[in-house]
Amino acid sequence: MGWEEKQVRGYSEFVQTAQRYHGRPIFALFCGDKDAEGKSWCPDCVTAEPVVRTELHNMPDESVFIYCLVGDRAYWKDPNNEFRKNLKLTGVPTLLKYGTPQKLVEEECFKAELVRMLFTED
């Protein structure tokens, strides 16, 4: 069957999507919002996204990949935003395996071998 991708923006959309696919492996990439030209305000997100996308084929069957835009820079920098408070995110990009402590943060997302390990290890 392979895997499927869902794109969401904001915390509530992320939670609703994660709940909808409960019971399946869920991987999520959190990035800064994109402008009209499709470029994120977060330069590390611009670098990480193609690396992560190249490794998606390594996700387990039945997986769901959620690409989540966290909002604009001002919202992200607020220490009380829902991503920081509820998901304990400390930076973007963050790639995580939902429901586990496994995650890659910022420059770790640039390394294809680390991304592959996150997708393939239990």
PDB file of C-alpha atoms in Angstrom:
ATOM      1  CA  MET A   1       0.000   0.000   0.000  1.00  0.00           C
ATOM      2  CA  GLY A   2       2.831   2.401   0.676  1.00  0.00           C
ATOM      3  CA  TRP A   3       2.243   5.649   2.558  1.00  0.00           C
ATOM      4  CA  GLU A   4       0.249   8.836   2.195  1.00  0.00           C
ATOM      5  CA  GLU A   5       0.880  12.518   2.783  1.00  0.00           C
ATOM      6  CA  LYS A   6      -1.328  15.149   4.404  1.00  0.00           C
ATOM      7  CA  GLN A   7      -0.521  18.863   4.466  1.00  0.00           C
ATOM      8  CA  VAL A   8      -1.844  20.940   7.346  1.00  0.00           C
ATOM      9  CA  ARG A   9      -1.338  24.385   8.837  1.00  0.00           C
ATOM     10  CA  GLY A  10      -1.535  25.156  12.526  1.00  0.00           C
ATOM     11  CA  TYR A  11      -1.761  23.126  15.691  1.00  0.00           C
ATOM     12  CA  SER A  12      -5.464  22.209  15.634  1.00  0.00           C
ATOM     13  CA  GLU A  13      -5.271  20.889  12.047  1.00  0.00           C
ATOM     14  CA  PHE A  14      -2.222  18.844  13.018  1.00  0.00           C
ATOM     15  CA  VAL A  15      -3.972  17.272  16.025  1.00  0.00           C
ATOM     16  CA  GLN A  16      -7.143  16.489  14.037  1.00  0.00           C
ATOM     17  CA  THR A  17      -5.112  14.809  11.283  1.00  0.00           C
ATOM     18  CA  ALA A  18      -2.984  12.826  13.739  1.00  0.00           C
ATOM     19  CA  GLN A  19      -6.144  11.612  15.516  1.00  0.00           C
ATOM     20  CA  ARG A  20      -7.758  10.622  12.211  1.00  0.00           C
ATOM     21  CA  TYR A  21      -4.842   8.271  11.460  1.00  0.00           C
ATOM     22  CA  HIS A  22      -4.441   6.939  15.007  1.00  0.00           C
ATOM     23  CA  GLY A  23      -3.045   3.398  14.984  1.00  0.00           C
ATOM     24  CA  ARG A  24      -0.869   3.975  11.922  1.00  0.00           C
ATOM     25  CA  PRO A  25       2.766   5.127  12.002  1.00  0.00           C
ATOM     26  CA  ILE A  26       2.707   8.911  11.795  1.00  0.00           C
ATOM     27  CA  PHE A  27       5.727  10.990  10.875  1.00  0.00           C
ATOM     28  CA  ALA A  28       5.503  14.767  10.895  1.00  0.00           C
ATOM     29  CA  LEU A  29       7.708  17.514   9.516  1.00  0.00           C
ATOM     30  CA  PHE A  30       7.129  20.919  11.102  1.00  0.00           C
ATOM     31  CA  CYS A  31       8.264  23.943   9.071  1.00  0.00           C
ATOM     32  CA  GLY A  32       7.760  27.688   8.991  1.00  0.00           C
ATOM     33  CA  ASP A  33       4.992  29.111   6.809  1.00  0.00           C
ATOM     34  CA  LYS A  34       5.684  29.735   3.135  1.00  0.00           C
ATOM     35  CA  ASP A  35       5.189  32.984   1.245  1.00  0.00           C
ATOM     36  CA  ALA A  36       3.356  33.450  -2.056  1.00  0.00           C
ATOM     37  CA  GLU A  37       6.420  32.119  -3.913  1.00  0.00           C
ATOM     38  CA  GLY A  38       6.435  28.947  -1.797  1.00  0.00           C
ATOM     39  CA  LYS A  39       9.525  29.889   0.207  1.00  0.00           C
ATOM     40  CA  SER A  40       9.571  29.416   3.980  1.00  0.00           C
ATOM     41  CA  TRP A  41      10.715  32.222   6.308  1.00  0.00           C
ATOM     42  CA  CYS A  42      12.897  29.559   7.941  1.00  0.00           C
ATOM     43  CA  PRO A  43      16.093  28.971   5.914  1.00  0.00           C
ATOM     44  CA  ASP A  44      16.752  25.632   7.676  1.00  0.00           C
ATOM     45  CA  CYS A  45      13.300  24.431   6.566  1.00  0.00           C
ATOM     46  CA  VAL A  46      14.177  25.295   2.970  1.00  0.00           C
ATOM     47  CA  THR A  47      17.319  23.134   3.298  1.00  0.00           C
ATOM     48  CA  ALA A  48      15.688  20.231   5.162  1.00  0.00           C
ATOM     49  CA  GLU A  49      12.484  19.683   3.161  1.00  0.00           C
ATOM     50  CA  PRO A  50      14.105  18.174   0.021  1.00  0.00           C
ATOM     51  CA  VAL A  51      16.318  15.915   2.182  1.00  0.00           C
ATOM     52  CA  VAL A  52      13.313  14.594   4.111  1.00  0.00           C
ATOM     53  CA  ARG A  53      11.215  14.180   0.954  1.00  0.00           C
ATOM     54  CA  THR A  54      13.976  12.143  -0.709  1.00  0.00           C
ATOM     55  CA  GLU A  55      13.799   9.655   2.190  1.00  0.00           C
ATOM     56  CA  LEU A  56       9.989   9.309   2.415  1.00  0.00           C
ATOM     57  CA  HIS A  57      10.064   6.044   0.463  1.00  0.00           C
ATOM     58  CA  ASN A  58      11.785   4.488   3.519  1.00  0.00           C
ATOM     59  CA  MET A  59       8.751   4.955   5.764  1.00  0.00           C
ATOM     60  CA  PRO A  60       6.963   1.746   6.820  1.00  0.00           C
ATOM     61  CA  ASP A  61       3.883   0.625   4.871  1.00  0.00           C
ATOM     62  CA  GLU A  62       0.654   2.284   6.024  1.00  0.00           C
ATOM     63  CA  SER A  63       2.572   5.340   7.285  1.00  0.00           C
ATOM     64  CA  VAL A  64       1.151   8.834   7.187  1.00  0.00           C
ATOM     65  CA  PHE A  65       3.485  11.780   6.565  1.00  0.00           C
ATOM     66  CA  ILE A  66       2.080  15.050   7.895  1.00  0.00           C
ATOM     67  CA  TYR A  67       3.714  18.192   6.521  1.00  0.00           C
ATOM     68  CA  CYS A  68       2.756  20.872   9.023  1.00  0.00           C
ATOM     69  CA  LEU A  69       3.255  24.615   8.665  1.00  0.00           C
ATOM     70  CA  VAL A  70       3.647  26.086  12.158  1.00  0.00           C
ATOM     71  CA  GLY A  71       2.718  29.670  11.313  1.00  0.00           C
ATOM     72  CA  ASP A  72       4.580  32.893  10.734  1.00  0.00           C
ATOM     73  CA  ARG A  73       7.858  33.776  12.420  1.00  0.00           C
ATOM     74  CA  ALA A  74       6.249  35.940  15.134  1.00  0.00           C
ATOM     75  CA  TYR A  75       3.877  33.141  16.197  1.00  0.00           C
ATOM     76  CA  TRP A  76       6.661  30.555  16.176  1.00  0.00           C
ATOM     77  CA  LYS A  77       8.940  32.762  18.326  1.00  0.00           C
ATOM     78  CA  ASP A  78       6.248  33.066  21.025  1.00  0.00           C
ATOM     79  CA  PRO A  79       7.400  30.694  23.804  1.00  0.00           C
ATOM     80  CA  ASN A  80       3.756  29.961  24.659  1.00  0.00           C
ATOM     81  CA  ASN A  81       2.667  28.791  21.206  1.00  0.00           C
ATOM     82  CA  GLU A  82       0.845  25.448  21.136  1.00  0.00           C
ATOM     83  CA  PHE A  83       3.605  23.614  19.255  1.00  0.00           C
ATOM     84  CA  ARG A  84       6.160  24.561  21.917  1.00  0.00           C
ATOM     85  CA  LYS A  85       3.820  23.948  24.882  1.00  0.00           C
ATOM     86  CA  ASN A  86       2.002  20.797  23.775  1.00  0.00           C
ATOM     87  CA  LEU A  87       4.450  19.025  21.456  1.00  0.00           C
ATOM     88  CA  LYS A  88       7.588  20.352  23.183  1.00  0.00           C
ATOM     89  CA  LEU A  89       9.029  21.528  19.863  1.00  0.00           C
ATOM     90  CA  THR A  90      12.148  23.633  20.306  1.00  0.00           C
ATOM     91  CA  GLY A  91      12.947  24.518  16.696  1.00  0.00           C
ATOM     92  CA  VAL A  92      11.911  24.213  13.075  1.00  0.00           C
ATOM     93  CA  PRO A  93      12.404  22.163  11.098  1.00  0.00           C
ATOM     94  CA  THR A  94      11.524  19.254  13.389  1.00  0.00           C
ATOM     95  CA  LEU A  95      10.863  15.764  12.020  1.00  0.00           C
ATOM     96  CA  LEU A  96       9.275  13.410  14.497  1.00  0.00           C
ATOM     97  CA  LYS A  97       7.664  10.030  14.855  1.00  0.00           C
ATOM     98  CA  TYR A  98       4.377  10.955  16.515  1.00  0.00           C
ATOM     99  CA  GLY A  99       3.688   9.370  19.889  1.00  0.00           C
ATOM    100  CA  THR A 100       7.370   8.542  20.487  1.00  0.00           C
ATOM    101  CA  PRO A 101      10.335  10.536  21.789  1.00  0.00           C
ATOM    102  CA  GLN A 102      12.110  10.066  18.435  1.00  0.00           C
ATOM    103  CA  LYS A 103      12.773  13.325  16.630  1.00  0.00           C
ATOM    104  CA  LEU A 104      15.309  15.267  14.602  1.00  0.00           C
ATOM    105  CA  VAL A 105      15.651  18.999  15.143  1.00  0.00           C
ATOM    106  CA  GLU A 106      17.023  21.731  12.876  1.00  0.00           C
ATOM    107  CA  GLU A 107      20.385  20.725  11.297  1.00  0.00           C
ATOM    108  CA  GLU A 108      19.785  17.026  12.109  1.00  0.00           C
ATOM    109  CA  CYS A 109      17.088  17.151   9.403  1.00  0.00           C
ATOM    110  CA  PHE A 110      19.799  17.938   6.819  1.00  0.00           C
ATOM    111  CA  LYS A 111      21.368  14.468   7.235  1.00  0.00           C
ATOM    112  CA  ALA A 112      19.757  11.857   5.005  1.00  0.00           C
ATOM    113  CA  GLU A 113      21.131   8.981   7.094  1.00  0.00           C
ATOM    114  CA  LEU A 114      19.501  10.326  10.280  1.00  0.00           C
ATOM    115  CA  VAL A 115      16.194  10.865   8.479  1.00  0.00           C
ATOM    116  CA  ARG A 116      16.351   7.312   7.097  1.00  0.00           C
ATOM    117  CA  MET A 117      17.039   5.911  10.587  1.00  0.00           C
ATOM    118  CA  LEU A 118      14.024   7.754  12.016  1.00  0.00           C
ATOM    119  CA  PHE A 119      11.803   6.290   9.279  1.00  0.00           C
ATOM    120  CA  THR A 120      13.112   2.714   9.526  1.00  0.00           C
ATOM    121  CA  GLU A 121      13.857   1.994  13.191  1.00  0.00           C
ATOM    122  CA  ASP A 122      11.230   0.875  15.680  1.00  0.00           C
TER     123      ASP A 122
END
